[in-house]
Amino acid sequence: MTSALTIERLCKTFGKGPDAVQVLDNANLEVPQGQSLALTGESGSGKSTLLHICAGLEPFDSGKVVLAGHDIADADDHARATLRRGTVGLVFQQFNLVPSLSVAANLSFQARLSGRHDPDFVAELAQRLGIAQLMSRYPEQLSGGQQQRVAIGRCLAARPRLVLADEPTGNLDEATGDAVLDLMMELAAQAGTALLLVTHSTRLASRCNARVHLRAGKLQVPV
Amino acid sequence: MTRAALQALLSHWVRSPFQLAMLLAGLALATALWSGVQALNTEARTAYATAESLLGGGNAARLTAPAGQIPESEFARLRRAGWDVSPVVEGRMAMGQTRVTVLGIEPLTAPAGGTSEELVAPDVTDFLAGLGFAHPQTLDEIGPRALDLRPSQAVPVGTVLMDIAQAQALLDKVGFITHLTLAPVQRDGLTPLATLAPDLRLTPPEDGADLAGLTDSFHLNLTAFGLLAFAVGLFIVHSAVGLAFEQRRTMFRTLRALGVPLRHLALLLAAELALFAVLAGVAGLALGYLMAASLLPDVAATLRGLYGAPVPGALQFNPAWAAAGMAMTLAGTALAGAQALWQLWRLPVLAPAQPRAWAHAGMRSLRLQGGVAVVLAITAVILAQTGGGLVTGFALLAAALLAAALIMPLVLAGALALGQALARGPVAQWFWADSRQNLPRLSLALMALLLALATNIGVGTMVSSFRTTFIGWLDLRLVAEVTVTPRTPSEASALQDFLQDHADAVLPTQRMDARLAGQPGQIYAMKDHATFRDSWPLLDAVPQVWDRLAAGEGVLINEQLFRRAGLRPGTAMLDLPELGGVPVLGVYPDYGNPRAQAIIGQDLFRATWPETPISQFALRSETPQALIAVIQDEFGLPSGQITDQAQAKALSMSIFERTFMITGALNVLTLSIAGIALFAALVTLSGMRLVQLAPLWALGLTTRRLAALELARALVLAGLTLLFALPVGLMLAQILLAVINVQAFGWRLPLQLFPADWARLALWAGLAVLAAAVPPAYRLWRYGPNQLLRVFAHEK
Amino acid sequence: MKNKPYSPIVGRIAALFLLMITATQGHAQGFAGLGTTADGFAVPERGRALDFPQDHGAHPDYRIEWWYLTATLTGDDGHDYGVQWTLFRSALQPGDRAGFASPQIWMGHAGLTTADNHFAAEKFGRGGTGQAGVTLDPFAAYIDDWHMRSRADAGADPYDRLDIRATGPDFAFDLDAQAQGPLVFHGDQGYSVKSFDGQASYYYSQPFYDISGTLHLPDGPVSVTGQGWLDREWSSQPLSDDQQGWDWFSFAFDDGHRMMGFQLRGAQVFTAGTWITPDGAATPLPAGALQFTPLGTERVAGRDVPVRWRVDWPDGGVSVTTEPLNPQAWMDLSVGYWEGPLRFSGSHTGRGYLEMTGY
Ligand SMILES: Nc1ncnc2c1ncn2[C@@H]1O[C@H](COP(=O)(O)OP(=O)(O)O)[C@@H](O)[C@H]1O
Ligand SMILES: [Mg+2]
């Protein structure tokens, strides 16, 4: 089984001197292809930081991050952007959509960027996500749940190897959040996409294939 | 409460020093341009007042003689008959390093109330013994001198005031006076002047040196420019204030939730704005003073060259324009802040902190703007149809420009929508869509840019059209190789005899002041000569115009008179003194002359006014330099009295160039302000755009690419603005040439196109836009990842 | 027009004319530079015989000169009137030149006093152009449209008959003056000493005019008759430094005598006068012979002016008190002074004129 994401002895410290905050301290992690992994931890423990590092958005101090076979440390800015375009899909808590583009344009945006645009697939996704009737709207005309569904659809439309989701339902009520997450996990499983899901809900975490907990910079499998 | 609330409000500016700097800079620049222009106008008007008040407030009528001078015995004769008249001797002469107007007055009989009175009074015995007065600048120009001259600001630049006896001696006019001033109040029961002195002509007071009236149009021009610059500056202020209110909405909500009353908050915000206005106003006044001081020499030269108005080259501080400038700043700030305050007033306490739909609110206001623009455009069309009057002309100009500025965002939105429709790839589509969405935030800056560019194109086209026409006209008008100005009538007759044998043709100039169709003007005599028949430019004429003119059958009039009085050749008659109604035979262009002018045949002129001396000789010669040498040998004329053609052309051209120098300078300043406005808008926008750009970055567009796209967007928007500015500028030029100039100067010029100038302007505008757009784009490229990441990290 | 503010220029020029009258004013205003010694100007000499008609004309080599006529008149309406007509000459330099280059400055003053009104007007001009001056043949002193012209018969003294005219903004007069007696010379044959320091002028008068004419007043013309007195004086020397002003009287006694008397007020009061019999015989009254005693002041033009006097000549048995026709006879011109007609009573009765400067 190939690994979608491998992290070894990852260290990350914000700031210098007495103000320095060591967020990650020799963290190790592996997400196999097609599997889902929940990342939990207290607020401020470094979950988002870890995710940003994986996406090549944030530099790190030491260690190794291998994304679908590509060592991030070897990739320059351009190469990381390419990875983000084609290999990874990102879903954040909010601000996922390009405000100037319609839902339809947003939905197909990443797929077109990565050159893997398949209109039929996009239409199917929209259908499944229940946003097909919203295609001509603009992001600011959508509710939070609708926006997150578009973001997920956009991410999946590009068929990434790995989806990195940072509390994608944090902004939503429980029922909506569960529905959105269910859909995402189902679609990811269908496409064989690996999923790293940051959440602080143990209930959600329990629905993933595996779960790790971030505390004091270390990743541990909870008992 | 006030202190705590104020502290909270002001903390915003501490955290956004750049925004504060832009707000203050915008206000200061707007104030500077407006007050600078006002300073120039005030200085010039003060100078006119100085000139007019020197001899009794300009309300004294004059008595002149057709011969140009009056024997001084006439003065005694009129006094003995009870008339309260005072003699004046006036003339140009070389003094030291320069030429000056020597003004000789008789202090014992001078009309009461002139500033000369206060000047002369303390030292009247010294004055009678030869003490003179001149403006400090004039004294500098004269340099070392033999005369006892004292500096005084009360004397117009270029004039030396002295006792009449000394002036007569210096001007070689002993026994003669130039004119008599008539005291405004005369005793009852005097023998009428018409009986007593039938040879003297009475000129009513307003015909004298009514410089204020003559130069009104020039100053109106300046004021219009000042207002335009001020308006452009206000665009900056408006957008900065609006933005600051927008960004502080959360704070307003919190403050109100904490119990600060709305009225109180509004007052605090108004006070904050007023404080900024005062700070920026003071800085702007200082800047305006500096600007005016550096432009004044050119303005002064223009006014001197064009109207003969004596304006000093050094600026005096005058509280009047400073106060006016400050008032404008406060009013402008109030205007710019009114909308924001109004919104605050209507905002419910718990209104969403983020404007929900910028784009939609933006589109709504765009449509509203479009409506206003249409109304303005209709107004402009009506004004253009009904026309008349300089003020109407400027109103037309303002309406047309404003309509264009307001409609521009709609036009740009259309263009961007078209771009979006034509775009293929996802990034390209996003590029157009995003540009469109951000248009409302940039539109103020772009409107400022449009105004600046259109003004640049319009004024540039006018000046270039004028220059081309003027040069061609000069070549026709200045055919004489040499011009000689005699100093005295006796020298004139001696020259006449002498020149017959030495020049190929002697074309004497005789002229006299007269009212033409109710306006002050001059009548010239024209000799029937091939020089004129071949080259004198005519705009319109009856058949055989030259034969008929030579035969004394009519009159040629200048374009100014033609337009103001509506005298059409062939049908109209012009009333001339002594001659009555004379048919108008033709119209000639007479650029640079503010007054009415008429030309009649030399024979008719000499028969009608035999006394009139020859004021100048135009000479034709194959060997002009030799001719000049011969005349100088024979008459010892100073070099200022003899001009060759090249000199005359150079002089005319320099006057011309300086006329539009000030316009050019203000043009550049306005364009720079627009550049700053764009810069301010782009920089503040770049902060707000992080949220918009972050998803794209997360989706795999590098910051470098994003920065390049930002730059491209600025250039595209500026390019579209420039494209739109082109027709607007040409419309402006057309209004300037066909309406404003005709009203202000009395002549109309054909519109000519100068695409090379546009290309140069496009280059400059492109550079200005790049200068404005590169810093924020560079920041995005270099420091983008950190900031973009913060969008997600700070998500809540 | 009555309270027309006078221009500062003519104010300064007028000050020139007051050099002799109010030396302190001259000093205060900086005209001392013209010198208390006669710089280039001729100086009066004792014993020089005056020569007529030449001396009726102007003396441009002297600094200052005047033709000064006062008249006490009675109108056909029965009211008293007083008239003054003066042409002053002041030279910036001795001698004359043609045209505006002339250094001779002329000033005309005209006054007309009624019981409850006082009119005054002035004129300025420069010699050389014909605007103002004095001609000898025929005699005429003029400035603008004012004149004092001889209408005397050929061979007679030009002053025997004069035609005098002046116009102001709100008044005018036309007078015909016929001399009824000879010219009278003051001091030593016309050499009149003005101070203990010896400053002097040439000074003679024609005190015997019978006058008739017309006054033009705002209410209309009035025909008048009366008596007139013409003073002629020229000099180059200002007063002594301490002399502040003078009080000058001319008296026409009802018995036909005339008397001129003045005092120059200073550290020491200097008085002089002339007693004139009806046939013109003149007796100079030396310094100290006359006594002038103010009998109370009146507020005139913002200052206290002694408008009533007792004048005593103990040796001649003259002791009279004067009563002005109009106490407010202030010449409100660029240089102000008091000048008006009076009646006197006491040892003698009659009418006269009083001029007071330096108040
Ligand atoms: N750019 C930054 N500079 C300094 N400290 C940061 C930065 N980003 C995050 N941190 C700190 O790192 C820690 C982990 O943050 P984050 O990864 O956002 O936590 P989580 O997502 O688990 O709530 C926090 O203490 C936060 O304050
Ligand atoms: Mg987080």
Tab-separated table of C-alpha atoms in Angstrom, chain B residues 125-336:
chain	number	residue	atom	x	y	z
B	125	THR	CA	9.867	118.067	-1.250
B	126	ASP	CA	12.364	115.335	-2.064
B	127	PHE	CA	9.943	114.031	-4.689
B	128	LEU	CA	9.700	117.441	-6.299
B	129	ALA	CA	13.495	117.578	-6.171
B	130	GLY	CA	13.851	114.267	-8.060
B	131	LEU	CA	13.153	111.352	-5.728
B	132	GLY	CA	11.456	108.467	-7.537
B	133	PHE	CA	9.785	105.217	-6.515
B	134	ALA	CA	9.828	101.749	-8.079
B	135	HIS	CA	8.977	98.185	-7.138
B	136	PRO	CA	11.949	96.396	-5.553
B	137	GLN	CA	11.940	93.938	-8.447
B	138	THR	CA	12.163	96.789	-10.922
B	139	LEU	CA	15.060	98.277	-8.984
B	140	ASP	CA	16.856	94.928	-9.187
B	141	GLU	CA	16.263	94.813	-12.916
B	142	ILE	CA	17.527	98.344	-13.381
B	143	GLY	CA	20.699	97.634	-11.427
B	144	PRO	CA	23.126	100.460	-10.666
B	145	ARG	CA	21.516	103.809	-11.403
B	146	ALA	CA	22.087	107.501	-11.279
B	147	LEU	CA	18.573	108.422	-10.200
B	148	ASP	CA	17.479	108.618	-6.587
B	149	LEU	CA	14.962	105.743	-6.567
B	150	ARG	CA	13.369	104.275	-3.488
B	151	PRO	CA	11.744	100.806	-3.321
B	152	SER	CA	7.991	100.592	-2.864
B	153	GLN	CA	5.506	97.755	-3.256
B	154	ALA	CA	2.847	100.304	-4.146
B	155	VAL	CA	4.358	100.908	-7.575
B	156	PRO	CA	3.543	98.351	-10.292
B	157	VAL	CA	6.413	96.249	-11.537
B	158	GLY	CA	8.196	97.847	-14.445
B	159	THR	CA	7.112	101.372	-13.614
B	160	VAL	CA	9.176	104.195	-12.161
B	161	LEU	CA	7.130	106.890	-10.487
B	162	MET	CA	8.610	110.357	-10.337
B	163	ASP	CA	7.827	114.022	-10.537
B	164	ILE	CA	6.503	115.204	-13.865
B	165	ALA	CA	9.356	117.650	-14.422
B	166	GLN	CA	11.995	114.968	-14.142
B	167	ALA	CA	9.925	112.545	-16.224
B	168	GLN	CA	9.591	115.119	-18.999
B	169	ALA	CA	13.339	115.582	-19.044
B	170	LEU	CA	14.103	111.843	-19.061
B	171	LEU	CA	11.521	111.064	-21.736
B	172	ASP	CA	12.559	114.003	-23.871
B	173	LYS	CA	9.086	115.468	-23.549
B	174	VAL	CA	9.799	118.838	-21.933
B	175	GLY	CA	6.794	121.076	-22.518
B	176	PHE	CA	4.457	118.175	-23.169
B	177	ILE	CA	2.258	115.856	-21.220
B	178	THR	CA	0.822	112.476	-22.205
B	179	HIS	CA	-2.606	112.914	-20.769
B	180	LEU	CA	-4.621	114.775	-18.185
B	181	THR	CA	-6.520	112.998	-15.446
B	182	LEU	CA	-9.850	114.491	-14.651
B	183	ALA	CA	-10.878	114.530	-10.978
B	184	PRO	CA	-14.153	112.663	-10.482
B	185	VAL	CA	-15.898	115.716	-9.015
B	186	GLN	CA	-15.826	119.014	-10.907
B	187	ARG	CA	-17.279	122.371	-9.990
B	188	ASP	CA	-20.666	123.327	-11.435
B	189	GLY	CA	-20.962	125.966	-14.108
B	190	LEU	CA	-17.673	125.380	-15.909
B	191	THR	CA	-17.281	125.963	-19.617
B	192	PRO	CA	-17.760	122.511	-21.212
B	193	LEU	CA	-14.585	120.749	-22.277
B	194	ALA	CA	-15.936	120.307	-25.780
B	195	THR	CA	-15.937	124.090	-26.141
B	196	LEU	CA	-12.807	124.711	-24.155
B	197	ALA	CA	-10.583	122.037	-25.636
B	198	PRO	CA	-12.265	120.516	-28.697
B	199	ASP	CA	-9.041	118.760	-29.696
B	200	LEU	CA	-8.824	116.711	-26.535
B	201	ARG	CA	-10.555	113.412	-26.277
B	202	LEU	CA	-12.247	112.314	-23.071
B	203	THR	CA	-11.723	108.669	-22.176
B	204	PRO	CA	-14.127	107.411	-19.521
B	205	PRO	CA	-12.539	105.782	-16.483
B	206	GLU	CA	-13.359	102.173	-17.276
B	207	ASP	CA	-11.427	102.236	-20.532
B	208	GLY	CA	-8.151	102.827	-18.824
B	209	ALA	CA	-5.976	100.088	-17.504
B	210	ASP	CA	-8.908	97.865	-16.648
B	211	LEU	CA	-6.577	94.960	-16.109
B	212	ALA	CA	-8.877	93.104	-13.785
B	213	GLY	CA	-11.520	92.945	-16.515
B	214	LEU	CA	-9.095	92.076	-19.275
B	215	THR	CA	-7.424	89.299	-17.371
B	216	ASP	CA	-10.580	87.842	-15.891
B	217	SER	CA	-10.639	85.035	-18.393
B	218	PHE	CA	-7.060	84.110	-17.654
B	219	HIS	CA	-7.803	83.887	-13.966
B	220	LEU	CA	-10.989	81.978	-14.553
B	221	ASN	CA	-8.901	79.482	-16.490
B	222	LEU	CA	-6.549	79.122	-13.572
B	223	THR	CA	-9.392	78.811	-11.120
B	224	ALA	CA	-11.011	76.099	-13.213
B	225	PHE	CA	-7.757	74.201	-13.189
B	226	GLY	CA	-7.402	74.690	-9.465
B	227	LEU	CA	-10.896	73.353	-8.926
B	228	LEU	CA	-10.223	70.351	-11.112
B	229	ALA	CA	-7.074	69.562	-9.186
B	230	PHE	CA	-8.981	70.032	-5.957
B	231	ALA	CA	-11.665	67.655	-7.151
B	232	VAL	CA	-9.079	65.050	-8.067
B	233	GLY	CA	-7.580	65.473	-4.595
B	234	LEU	CA	-10.982	65.005	-3.028
B	235	PHE	CA	-11.316	61.672	-4.800
B	236	ILE	CA	-8.352	60.490	-2.783
B	237	VAL	CA	-9.800	61.822	0.427
B	238	HIS	CA	-13.186	60.369	-0.276
B	239	SER	CA	-11.831	56.907	-0.874
B	240	ALA	CA	-9.490	57.061	2.136
B	241	VAL	CA	-12.258	58.226	4.445
B	242	GLY	CA	-14.709	55.681	3.083
B	243	LEU	CA	-12.208	52.909	3.529
B	244	ALA	CA	-11.355	53.937	7.070
B	245	PHE	CA	-15.033	53.917	7.987
B	246	GLU	CA	-15.503	50.563	6.323
B	247	GLN	CA	-12.619	49.030	8.178
B	248	ARG	CA	-13.749	50.401	11.505
B	249	ARG	CA	-17.298	49.148	11.305
B	250	THR	CA	-16.571	46.381	13.801
B	251	MET	CA	-15.125	48.969	16.124
B	252	PHE	CA	-18.147	51.231	15.746
B	253	ARG	CA	-20.370	48.284	16.552
B	254	THR	CA	-18.365	47.415	19.628
B	255	LEU	CA	-18.246	51.032	20.819
B	256	ARG	CA	-21.963	51.402	20.430
B	257	ALA	CA	-22.566	48.056	22.109
B	258	LEU	CA	-20.441	49.386	24.987
B	259	GLY	CA	-22.734	52.369	25.334
B	260	VAL	CA	-21.240	55.181	23.266
B	261	PRO	CA	-24.263	57.055	21.860
B	262	LEU	CA	-24.486	57.251	18.098
B	263	ARG	CA	-24.589	61.046	18.124
B	264	HIS	CA	-21.455	61.095	20.229
B	265	LEU	CA	-19.671	58.687	17.953
B	266	ALA	CA	-20.640	60.705	14.894
B	267	LEU	CA	-19.389	63.872	16.527
B	268	LEU	CA	-16.103	62.229	17.415
B	269	LEU	CA	-15.657	61.021	13.855
B	270	ALA	CA	-16.487	64.456	12.521
B	271	ALA	CA	-13.996	65.985	14.949
B	272	GLU	CA	-11.407	63.482	13.828
B	273	LEU	CA	-11.979	64.451	10.208
B	274	ALA	CA	-11.847	68.148	11.080
B	275	LEU	CA	-8.548	67.594	12.855
B	276	PHE	CA	-7.121	65.883	9.798
B	277	ALA	CA	-8.458	68.640	7.587
B	278	VAL	CA	-6.736	71.298	9.664
B	279	LEU	CA	-3.443	69.403	9.802
B	280	ALA	CA	-3.466	68.652	6.100
B	281	GLY	CA	-4.784	72.121	5.324
B	282	VAL	CA	-1.842	73.801	7.009
B	283	ALA	CA	0.604	71.567	5.199
B	284	GLY	CA	-1.310	72.155	1.965
B	285	LEU	CA	-1.196	75.902	2.382
B	286	ALA	CA	2.554	75.757	2.846
B	287	LEU	CA	2.861	73.554	-0.241
B	288	GLY	CA	0.519	75.790	-2.168
B	289	TYR	CA	2.581	78.803	-1.266
B	290	LEU	CA	5.726	77.097	-2.498
B	291	MET	CA	4.000	76.017	-5.694
B	292	ALA	CA	2.637	79.477	-6.335
B	293	ALA	CA	5.966	81.072	-5.574
B	294	SER	CA	7.685	78.858	-8.124
B	295	LEU	CA	5.007	79.362	-10.774
B	296	LEU	CA	4.528	83.084	-10.242
B	297	PRO	CA	7.424	84.239	-12.432
B	298	ASP	CA	5.878	82.462	-15.424
B	299	VAL	CA	2.393	83.662	-14.631
B	300	ALA	CA	3.712	87.185	-14.227
B	301	ALA	CA	5.531	86.958	-17.534
B	302	THR	CA	2.359	85.688	-19.207
B	303	LEU	CA	0.232	88.473	-17.827
B	304	ARG	CA	2.823	91.030	-18.792
B	305	GLY	CA	3.258	89.631	-22.250
B	306	LEU	CA	-0.399	89.043	-22.995
B	307	TYR	CA	-2.113	91.935	-21.274
B	308	GLY	CA	0.713	94.287	-20.309
B	309	ALA	CA	-0.343	93.744	-16.732
B	310	PRO	CA	2.412	94.534	-14.259
B	311	VAL	CA	2.652	91.572	-11.894
B	312	PRO	CA	5.703	91.120	-9.680
B	313	GLY	CA	7.568	87.826	-9.773
B	314	ALA	CA	7.807	87.472	-5.997
B	315	LEU	CA	4.871	86.173	-3.995
B	316	GLN	CA	3.541	88.020	-0.976
B	317	PHE	CA	1.756	86.047	1.716
B	318	ASN	CA	-1.862	87.107	1.781
B	319	PRO	CA	-4.162	85.841	4.542
B	320	ALA	CA	-7.130	86.064	2.158
B	321	TRP	CA	-6.204	83.098	-0.010
B	322	ALA	CA	-4.883	81.156	2.961
B	323	ALA	CA	-8.234	81.490	4.698
B	324	ALA	CA	-10.075	80.624	1.492
B	325	GLY	CA	-7.845	77.597	0.959
B	326	MET	CA	-8.467	76.369	4.493
B	327	ALA	CA	-12.202	76.849	4.076
B	328	MET	CA	-12.096	74.808	0.860
B	329	THR	CA	-10.202	72.044	2.645
B	330	LEU	CA	-12.746	71.896	5.460
B	331	ALA	CA	-15.649	71.968	3.038
B	332	GLY	CA	-14.007	69.342	0.853
B	333	THR	CA	-13.371	67.063	3.807
B	334	ALA	CA	-16.940	67.480	4.943
B	335	LEU	CA	-18.105	66.559	1.456
B	336	ALA	CA	-15.803	63.552	1.304
